[in-house]
N, CA and C of each residue as an Amber inpcrd file, in Angstrom:
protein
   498
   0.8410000  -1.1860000   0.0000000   0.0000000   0.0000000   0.0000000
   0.8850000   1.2490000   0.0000000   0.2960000   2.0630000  -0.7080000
   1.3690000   3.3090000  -0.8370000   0.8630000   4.1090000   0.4170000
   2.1720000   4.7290000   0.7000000   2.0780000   5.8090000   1.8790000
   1.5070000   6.9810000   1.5210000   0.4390000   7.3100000   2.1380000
   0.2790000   8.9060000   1.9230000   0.5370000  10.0430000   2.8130000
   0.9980000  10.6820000   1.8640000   1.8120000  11.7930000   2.3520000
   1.0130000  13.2640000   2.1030000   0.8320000  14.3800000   2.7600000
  -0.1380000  15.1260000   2.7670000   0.7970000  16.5250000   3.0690000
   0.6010000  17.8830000   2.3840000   1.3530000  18.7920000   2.0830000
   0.0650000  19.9830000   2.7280000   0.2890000  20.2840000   3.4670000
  -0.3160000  21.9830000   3.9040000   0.5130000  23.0680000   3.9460000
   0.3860000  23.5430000   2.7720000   1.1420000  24.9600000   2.2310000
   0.5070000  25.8320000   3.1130000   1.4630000  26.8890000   3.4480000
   1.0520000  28.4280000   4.1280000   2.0630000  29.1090000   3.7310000
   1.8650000  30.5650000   4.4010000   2.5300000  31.2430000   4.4470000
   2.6850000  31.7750000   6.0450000   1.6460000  31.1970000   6.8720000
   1.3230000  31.2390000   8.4990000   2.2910000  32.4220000   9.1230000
   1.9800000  33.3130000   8.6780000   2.2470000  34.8990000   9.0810000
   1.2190000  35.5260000  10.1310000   0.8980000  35.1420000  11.2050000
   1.7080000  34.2850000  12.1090000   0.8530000  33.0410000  12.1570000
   1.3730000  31.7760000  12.4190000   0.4490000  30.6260000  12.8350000
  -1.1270000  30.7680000  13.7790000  -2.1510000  30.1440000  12.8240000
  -3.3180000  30.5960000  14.0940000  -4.1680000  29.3780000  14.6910000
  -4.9120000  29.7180000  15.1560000  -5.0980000  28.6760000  15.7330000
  -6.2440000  27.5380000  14.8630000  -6.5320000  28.2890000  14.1190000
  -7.6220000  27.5370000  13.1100000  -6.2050000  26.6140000  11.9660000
  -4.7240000  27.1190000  11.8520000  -4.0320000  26.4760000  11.0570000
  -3.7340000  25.4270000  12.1160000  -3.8210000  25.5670000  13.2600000
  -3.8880000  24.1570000  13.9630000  -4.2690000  23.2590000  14.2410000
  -5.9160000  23.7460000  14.3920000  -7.2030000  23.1430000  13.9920000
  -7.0370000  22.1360000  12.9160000  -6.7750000  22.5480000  11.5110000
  -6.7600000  21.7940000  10.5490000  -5.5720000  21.0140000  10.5030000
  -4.0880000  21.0200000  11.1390000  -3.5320000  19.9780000  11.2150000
  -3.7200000  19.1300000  12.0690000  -4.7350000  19.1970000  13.2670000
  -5.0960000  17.7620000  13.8720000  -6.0580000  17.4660000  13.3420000
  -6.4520000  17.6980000  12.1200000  -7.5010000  17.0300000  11.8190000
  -7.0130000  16.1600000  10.2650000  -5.7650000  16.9250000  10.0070000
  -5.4110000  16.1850000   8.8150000  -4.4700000  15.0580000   9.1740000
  -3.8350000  15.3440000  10.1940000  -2.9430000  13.8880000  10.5360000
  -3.6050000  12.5700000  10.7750000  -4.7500000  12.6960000  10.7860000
  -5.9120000  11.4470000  10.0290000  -6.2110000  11.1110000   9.2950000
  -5.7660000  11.8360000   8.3260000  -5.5000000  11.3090000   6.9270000
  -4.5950000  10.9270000   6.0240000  -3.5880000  11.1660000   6.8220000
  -2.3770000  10.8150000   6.0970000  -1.3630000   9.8470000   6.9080000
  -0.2880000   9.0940000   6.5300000   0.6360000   8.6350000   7.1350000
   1.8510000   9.5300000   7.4300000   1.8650000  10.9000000   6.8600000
   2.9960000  11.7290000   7.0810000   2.3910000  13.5070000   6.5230000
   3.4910000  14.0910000   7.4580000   2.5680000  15.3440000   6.6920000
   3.6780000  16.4330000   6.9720000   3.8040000  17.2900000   5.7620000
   4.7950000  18.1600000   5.6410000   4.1620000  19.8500000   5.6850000
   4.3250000  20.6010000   6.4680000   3.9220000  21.8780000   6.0610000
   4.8500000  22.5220000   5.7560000   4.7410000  22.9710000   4.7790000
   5.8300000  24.0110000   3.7650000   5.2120000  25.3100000   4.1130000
   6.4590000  25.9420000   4.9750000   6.0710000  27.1720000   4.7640000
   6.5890000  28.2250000   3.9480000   5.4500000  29.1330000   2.5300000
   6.1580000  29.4410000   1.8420000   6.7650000  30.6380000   2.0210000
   7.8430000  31.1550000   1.1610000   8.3000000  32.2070000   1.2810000
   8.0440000  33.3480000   1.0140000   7.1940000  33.7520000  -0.3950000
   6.3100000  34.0710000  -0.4450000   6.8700000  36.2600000  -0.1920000
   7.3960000  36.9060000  -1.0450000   7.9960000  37.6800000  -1.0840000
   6.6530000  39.2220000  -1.4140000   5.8250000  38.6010000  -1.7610000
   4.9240000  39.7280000  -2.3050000   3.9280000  39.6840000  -1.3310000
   3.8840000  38.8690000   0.0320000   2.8260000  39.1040000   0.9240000
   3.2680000  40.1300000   1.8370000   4.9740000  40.5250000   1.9330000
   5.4330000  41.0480000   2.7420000   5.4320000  40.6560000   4.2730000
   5.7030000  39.6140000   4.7660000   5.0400000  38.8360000   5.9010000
   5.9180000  39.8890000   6.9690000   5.1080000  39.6400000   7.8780000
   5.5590000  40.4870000   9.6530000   6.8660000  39.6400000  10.1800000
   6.8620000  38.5330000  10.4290000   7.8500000  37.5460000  10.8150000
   8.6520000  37.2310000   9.5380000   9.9480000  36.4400000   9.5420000
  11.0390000  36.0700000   8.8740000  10.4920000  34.6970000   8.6250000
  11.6040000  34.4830000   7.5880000  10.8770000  32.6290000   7.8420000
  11.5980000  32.2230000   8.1700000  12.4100000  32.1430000   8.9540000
  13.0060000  31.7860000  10.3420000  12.3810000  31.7530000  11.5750000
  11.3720000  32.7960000  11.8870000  10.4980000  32.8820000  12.5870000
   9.5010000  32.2540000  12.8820000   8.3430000  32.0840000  11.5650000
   7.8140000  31.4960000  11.0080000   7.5850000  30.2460000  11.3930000
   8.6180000  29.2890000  10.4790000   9.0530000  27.9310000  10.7790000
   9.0370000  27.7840000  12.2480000  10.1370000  28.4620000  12.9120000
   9.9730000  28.4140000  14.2970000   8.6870000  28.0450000  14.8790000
   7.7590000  28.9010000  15.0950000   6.5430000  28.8270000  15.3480000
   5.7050000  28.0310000  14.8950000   6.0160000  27.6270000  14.0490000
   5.3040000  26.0470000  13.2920000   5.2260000  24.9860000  13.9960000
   7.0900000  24.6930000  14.0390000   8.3320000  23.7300000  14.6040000
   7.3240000  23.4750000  16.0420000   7.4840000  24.3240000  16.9870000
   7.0010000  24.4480000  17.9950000   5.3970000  24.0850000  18.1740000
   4.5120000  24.0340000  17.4470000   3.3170000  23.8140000  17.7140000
   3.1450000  21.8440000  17.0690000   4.0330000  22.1310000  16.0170000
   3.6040000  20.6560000  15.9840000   4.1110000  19.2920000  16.7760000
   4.8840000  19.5660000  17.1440000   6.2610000  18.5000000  17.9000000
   4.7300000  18.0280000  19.1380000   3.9290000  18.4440000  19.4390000
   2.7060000  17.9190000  20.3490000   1.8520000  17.3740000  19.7010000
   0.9140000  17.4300000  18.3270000   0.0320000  17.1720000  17.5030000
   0.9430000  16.1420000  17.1670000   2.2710000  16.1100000  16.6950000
   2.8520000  14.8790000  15.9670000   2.8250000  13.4820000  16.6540000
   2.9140000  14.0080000  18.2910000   2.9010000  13.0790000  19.3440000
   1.9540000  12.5680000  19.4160000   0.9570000  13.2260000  19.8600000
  -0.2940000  12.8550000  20.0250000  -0.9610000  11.9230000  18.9840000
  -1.0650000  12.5590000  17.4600000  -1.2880000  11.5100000  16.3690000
  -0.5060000  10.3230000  16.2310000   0.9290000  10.5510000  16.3970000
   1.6290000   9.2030000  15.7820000   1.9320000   9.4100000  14.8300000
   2.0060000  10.8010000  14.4670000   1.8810000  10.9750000  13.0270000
   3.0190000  11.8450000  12.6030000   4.2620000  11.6280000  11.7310000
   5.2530000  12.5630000  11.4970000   5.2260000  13.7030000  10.7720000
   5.4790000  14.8250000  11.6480000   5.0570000  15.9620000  10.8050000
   6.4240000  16.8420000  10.3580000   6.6670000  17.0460000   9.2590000
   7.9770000  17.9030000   8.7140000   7.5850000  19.1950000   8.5150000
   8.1440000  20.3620000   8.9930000   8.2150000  21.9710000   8.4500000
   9.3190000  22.3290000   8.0530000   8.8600000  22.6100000   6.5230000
   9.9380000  23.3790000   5.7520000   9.1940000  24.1030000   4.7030000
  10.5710000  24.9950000   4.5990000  10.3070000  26.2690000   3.9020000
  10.2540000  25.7770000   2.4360000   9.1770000  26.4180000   1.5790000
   9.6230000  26.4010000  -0.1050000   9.4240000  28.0150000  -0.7560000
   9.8980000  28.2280000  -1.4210000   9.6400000  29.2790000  -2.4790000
   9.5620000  28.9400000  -4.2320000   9.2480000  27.4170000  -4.3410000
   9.0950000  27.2810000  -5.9710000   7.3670000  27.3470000  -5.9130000
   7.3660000  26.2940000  -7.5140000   6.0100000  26.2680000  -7.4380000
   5.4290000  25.1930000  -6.6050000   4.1900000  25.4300000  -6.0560000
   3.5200000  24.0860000  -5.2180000   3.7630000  23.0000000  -5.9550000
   3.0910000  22.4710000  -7.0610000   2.9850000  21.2760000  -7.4190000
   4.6990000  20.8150000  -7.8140000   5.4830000  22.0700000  -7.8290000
   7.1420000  21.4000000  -8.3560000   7.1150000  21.1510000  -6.3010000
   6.9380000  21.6030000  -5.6010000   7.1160000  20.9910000  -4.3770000
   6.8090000  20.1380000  -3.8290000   5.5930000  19.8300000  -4.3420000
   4.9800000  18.8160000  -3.5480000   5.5140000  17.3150000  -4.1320000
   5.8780000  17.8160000  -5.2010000   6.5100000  16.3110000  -5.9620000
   7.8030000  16.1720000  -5.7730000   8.3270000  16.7140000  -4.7680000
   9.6920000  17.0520000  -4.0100000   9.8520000  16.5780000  -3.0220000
   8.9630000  16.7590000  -2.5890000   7.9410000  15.9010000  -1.0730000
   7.3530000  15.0210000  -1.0060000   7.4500000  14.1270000  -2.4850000
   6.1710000  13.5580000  -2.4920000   5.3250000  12.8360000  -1.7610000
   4.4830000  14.3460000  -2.0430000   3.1300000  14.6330000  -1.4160000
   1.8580000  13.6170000  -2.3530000   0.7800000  12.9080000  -1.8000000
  -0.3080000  12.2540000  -2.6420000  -1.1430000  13.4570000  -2.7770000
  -1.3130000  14.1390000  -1.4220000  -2.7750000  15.2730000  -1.4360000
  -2.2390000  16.5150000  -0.8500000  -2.7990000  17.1270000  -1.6770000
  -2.5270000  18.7220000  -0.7710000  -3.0150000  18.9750000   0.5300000
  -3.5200000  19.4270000   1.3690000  -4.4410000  19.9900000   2.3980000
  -4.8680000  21.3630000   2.2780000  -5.8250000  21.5370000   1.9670000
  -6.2960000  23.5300000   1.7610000  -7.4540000  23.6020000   3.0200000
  -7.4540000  24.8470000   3.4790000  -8.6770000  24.8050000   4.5390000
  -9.6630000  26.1510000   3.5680000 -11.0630000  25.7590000   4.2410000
 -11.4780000  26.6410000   3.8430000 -12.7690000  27.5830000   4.6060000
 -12.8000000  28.6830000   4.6590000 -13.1700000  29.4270000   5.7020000
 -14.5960000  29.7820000   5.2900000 -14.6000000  30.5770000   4.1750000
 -15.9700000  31.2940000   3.4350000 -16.0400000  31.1160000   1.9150000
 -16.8910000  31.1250000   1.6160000 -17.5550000  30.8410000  -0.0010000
 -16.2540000  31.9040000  -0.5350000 -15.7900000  32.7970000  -0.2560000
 -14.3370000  33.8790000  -0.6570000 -13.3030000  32.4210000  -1.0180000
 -13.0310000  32.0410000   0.0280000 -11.6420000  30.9870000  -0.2670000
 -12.1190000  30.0870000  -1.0450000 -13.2840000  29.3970000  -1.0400000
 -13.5450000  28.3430000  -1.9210000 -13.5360000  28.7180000  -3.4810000
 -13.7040000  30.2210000  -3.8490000 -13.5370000  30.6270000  -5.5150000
 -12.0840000  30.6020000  -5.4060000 -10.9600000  31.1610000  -4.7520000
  -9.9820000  31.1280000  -5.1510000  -9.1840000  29.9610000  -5.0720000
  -9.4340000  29.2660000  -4.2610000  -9.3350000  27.7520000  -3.9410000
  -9.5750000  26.7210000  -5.2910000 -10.7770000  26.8550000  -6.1010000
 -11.5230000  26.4300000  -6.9460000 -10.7450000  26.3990000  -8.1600000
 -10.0440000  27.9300000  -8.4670000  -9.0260000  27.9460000  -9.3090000
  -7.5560000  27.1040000  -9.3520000  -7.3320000  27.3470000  -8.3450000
  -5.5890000  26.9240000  -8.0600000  -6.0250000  25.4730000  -7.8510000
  -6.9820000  24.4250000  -7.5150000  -7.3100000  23.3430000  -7.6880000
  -7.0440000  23.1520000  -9.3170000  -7.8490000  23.6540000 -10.3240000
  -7.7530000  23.1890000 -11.7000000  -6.4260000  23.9540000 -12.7570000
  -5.9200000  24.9820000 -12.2900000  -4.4070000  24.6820000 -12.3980000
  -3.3170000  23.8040000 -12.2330000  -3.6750000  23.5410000 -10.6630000
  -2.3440000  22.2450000 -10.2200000  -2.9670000  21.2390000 -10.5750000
  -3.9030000  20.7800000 -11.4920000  -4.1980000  19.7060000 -11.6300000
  -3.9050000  19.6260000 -13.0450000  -3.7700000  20.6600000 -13.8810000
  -3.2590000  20.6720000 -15.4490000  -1.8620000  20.4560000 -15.1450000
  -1.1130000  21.1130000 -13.9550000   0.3980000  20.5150000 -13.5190000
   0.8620000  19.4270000 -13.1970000   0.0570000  18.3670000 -12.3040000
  -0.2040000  17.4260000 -12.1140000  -1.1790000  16.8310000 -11.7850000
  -1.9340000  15.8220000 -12.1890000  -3.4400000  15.3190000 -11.8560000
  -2.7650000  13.8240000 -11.0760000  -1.5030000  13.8430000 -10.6590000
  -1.4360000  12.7940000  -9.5120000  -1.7160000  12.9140000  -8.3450000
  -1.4450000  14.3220000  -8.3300000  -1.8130000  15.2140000  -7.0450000
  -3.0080000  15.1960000  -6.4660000  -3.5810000  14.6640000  -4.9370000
  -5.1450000  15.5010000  -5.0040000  -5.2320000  16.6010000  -4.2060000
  -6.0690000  17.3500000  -4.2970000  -6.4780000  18.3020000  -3.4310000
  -7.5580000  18.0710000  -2.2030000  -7.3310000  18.8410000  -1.1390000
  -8.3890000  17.9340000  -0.6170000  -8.8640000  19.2090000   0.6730000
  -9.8360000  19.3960000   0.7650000 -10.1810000  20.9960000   1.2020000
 -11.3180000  19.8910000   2.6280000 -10.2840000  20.8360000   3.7180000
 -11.2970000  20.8290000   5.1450000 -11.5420000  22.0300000   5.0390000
 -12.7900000  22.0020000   5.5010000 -13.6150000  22.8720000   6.6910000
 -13.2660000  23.7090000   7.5910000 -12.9440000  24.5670000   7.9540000
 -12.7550000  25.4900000   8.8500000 -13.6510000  25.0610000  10.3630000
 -13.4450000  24.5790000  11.5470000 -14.1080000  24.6110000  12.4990000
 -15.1540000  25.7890000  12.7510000 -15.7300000  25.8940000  13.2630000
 -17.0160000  27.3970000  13.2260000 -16.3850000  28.0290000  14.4470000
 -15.2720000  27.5590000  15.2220000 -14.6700000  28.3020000  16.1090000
 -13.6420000  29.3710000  15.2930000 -13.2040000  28.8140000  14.4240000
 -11.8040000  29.6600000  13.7460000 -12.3250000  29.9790000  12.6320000
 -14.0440000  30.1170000  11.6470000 -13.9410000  30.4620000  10.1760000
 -13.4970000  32.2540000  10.4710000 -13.4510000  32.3790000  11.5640000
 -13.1940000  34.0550000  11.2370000 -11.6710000  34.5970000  11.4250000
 -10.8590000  33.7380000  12.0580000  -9.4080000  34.1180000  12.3370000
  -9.1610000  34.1560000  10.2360000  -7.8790000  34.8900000  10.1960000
  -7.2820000  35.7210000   9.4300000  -5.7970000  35.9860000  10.2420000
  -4.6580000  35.5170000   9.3470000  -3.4800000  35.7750000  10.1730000
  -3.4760000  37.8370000   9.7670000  -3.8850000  38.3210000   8.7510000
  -3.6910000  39.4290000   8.3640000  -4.6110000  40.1770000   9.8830000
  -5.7810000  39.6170000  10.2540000  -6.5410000  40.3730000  10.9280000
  -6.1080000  40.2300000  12.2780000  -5.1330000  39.1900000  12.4930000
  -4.6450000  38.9060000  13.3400000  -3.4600000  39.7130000  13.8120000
  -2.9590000  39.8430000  12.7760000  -2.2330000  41.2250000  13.0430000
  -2.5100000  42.2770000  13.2990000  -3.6880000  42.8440000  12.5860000
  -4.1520000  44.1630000  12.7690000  -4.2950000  44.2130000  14.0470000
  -5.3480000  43.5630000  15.2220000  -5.5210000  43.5140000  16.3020000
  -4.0560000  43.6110000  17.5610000  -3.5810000  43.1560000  16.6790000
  -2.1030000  42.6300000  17.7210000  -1.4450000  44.1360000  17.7990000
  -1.7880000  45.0440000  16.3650000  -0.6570000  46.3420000  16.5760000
  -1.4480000  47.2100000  16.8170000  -2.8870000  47.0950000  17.1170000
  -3.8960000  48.3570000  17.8790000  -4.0720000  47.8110000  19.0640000
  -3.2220000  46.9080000  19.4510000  -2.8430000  46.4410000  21.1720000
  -4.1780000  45.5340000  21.8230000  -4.6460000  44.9430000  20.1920000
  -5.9400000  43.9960000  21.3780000  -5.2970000  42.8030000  21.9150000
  -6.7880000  41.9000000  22.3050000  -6.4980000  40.9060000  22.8630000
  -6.1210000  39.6490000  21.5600000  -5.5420000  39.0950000  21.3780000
  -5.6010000  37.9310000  20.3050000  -5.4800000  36.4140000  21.3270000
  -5.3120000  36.1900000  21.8450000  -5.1180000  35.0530000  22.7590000
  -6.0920000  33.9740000  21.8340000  -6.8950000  34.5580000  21.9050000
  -8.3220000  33.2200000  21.5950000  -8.1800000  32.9770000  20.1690000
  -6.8060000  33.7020000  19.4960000  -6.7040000  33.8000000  17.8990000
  -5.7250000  32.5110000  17.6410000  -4.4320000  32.7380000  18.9990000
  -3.2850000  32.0530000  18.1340000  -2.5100000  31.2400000  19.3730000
  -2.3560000  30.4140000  19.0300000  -1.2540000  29.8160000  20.2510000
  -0.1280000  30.8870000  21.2100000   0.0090000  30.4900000  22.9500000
   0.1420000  31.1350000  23.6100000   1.6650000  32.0710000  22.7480000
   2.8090000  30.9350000  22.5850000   3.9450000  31.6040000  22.0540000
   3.7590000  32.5670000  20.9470000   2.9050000  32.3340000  19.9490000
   2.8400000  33.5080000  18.7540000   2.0340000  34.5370000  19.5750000
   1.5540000  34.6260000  20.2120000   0.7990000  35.9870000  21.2370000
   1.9620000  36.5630000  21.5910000   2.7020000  35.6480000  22.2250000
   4.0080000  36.4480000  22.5600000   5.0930000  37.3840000  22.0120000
   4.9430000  36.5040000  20.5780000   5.7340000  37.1880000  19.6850000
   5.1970000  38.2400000  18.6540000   3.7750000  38.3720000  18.8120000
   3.6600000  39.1100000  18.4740000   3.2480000  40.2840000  19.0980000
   3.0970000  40.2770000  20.3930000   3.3600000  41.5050000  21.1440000
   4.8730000  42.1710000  20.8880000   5.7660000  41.1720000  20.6330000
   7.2220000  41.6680000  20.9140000   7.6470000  42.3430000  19.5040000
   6.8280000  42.0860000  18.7090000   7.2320000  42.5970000  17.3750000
   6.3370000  44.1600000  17.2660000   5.2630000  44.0250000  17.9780000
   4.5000000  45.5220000  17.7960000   4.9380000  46.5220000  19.2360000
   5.6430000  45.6790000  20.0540000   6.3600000  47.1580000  20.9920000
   7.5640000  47.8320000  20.8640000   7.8080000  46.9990000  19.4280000
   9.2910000  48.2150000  19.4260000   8.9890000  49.2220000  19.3940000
């Protein structure tokens, strides 16, 4: 039986808690699972991807435990489907929040599938606790000094206080 291997691309500027959400829910589907975090130069991200990763690194090393399930974070900056076949990855993982992500979602599905149709795609659900987190909105809140706690794991709260009090 072939192993499947399962790829959740981000750019997790900063990690939230709904991107956590969906990796304990995908390490049930797969025998291994890689999140690539991308690099991604035109989003202008708040954190480094050094940072980034970090904060990834750190949230999964418990979910990996808990599942049984090996989880790899690394960085890419090519194209997805040249990555994922780098990784080889069987299925992507996409989450999806509002009828918004599912059109743009909808697209980049029948692209990477003219790239490769070995590939699948495979779109969870957003929990109804997290369809509203947004790492962008997550920020906003963080540098008009709200509360985010209930947004993102305790350490990225941290760090992102430390990045908006310079």
């Amino acid at each position: 039986m072939t192993k499947l291997i399962g790829l959740y691309p981000g750019t997790f500027d900063p990690l939230t808690l709904g991107h956590v959400d969906l990796v304990e829910r995908a390490v049930k589907l797969v025998d291994e699972l890689v999140i690539g975090v991308a690099i991604n130069r035109d989003k202008g991200p708040l954190f480094s991807l050094e940072e980034r990763v970090a904060m990834v690194e750190k949230e999964m090393g418990r979910i990996s435990k808990a599942a049984g399930v090996p989880i790899h974070v690394k960085p890419f900056e090519s194209l997805l489907m040249k990555y994922a076949e780098e990784v080889k990855a069987n299925i992507i993982i996409r989450g999806l929040r509002a009828v918004s992500d599912f059109e743009y979602e909808f697209q980049m599905v029948g692209m990477n599938q003219a790239l490769n149709d070995e590939i699948e795609t495979v779109f969870l659900m957003a929990d109804a606790r997290y369809q509203s987190i947004a790492s962008r909105l997550v920020k906003e809140i963080a540098r008009l000094d709200g509360d985010i706690t209930s947004f993102v794991p305790a350490h990225v709260a941290k760090a992102l206080k430390a990045k908006f009090s310079k």
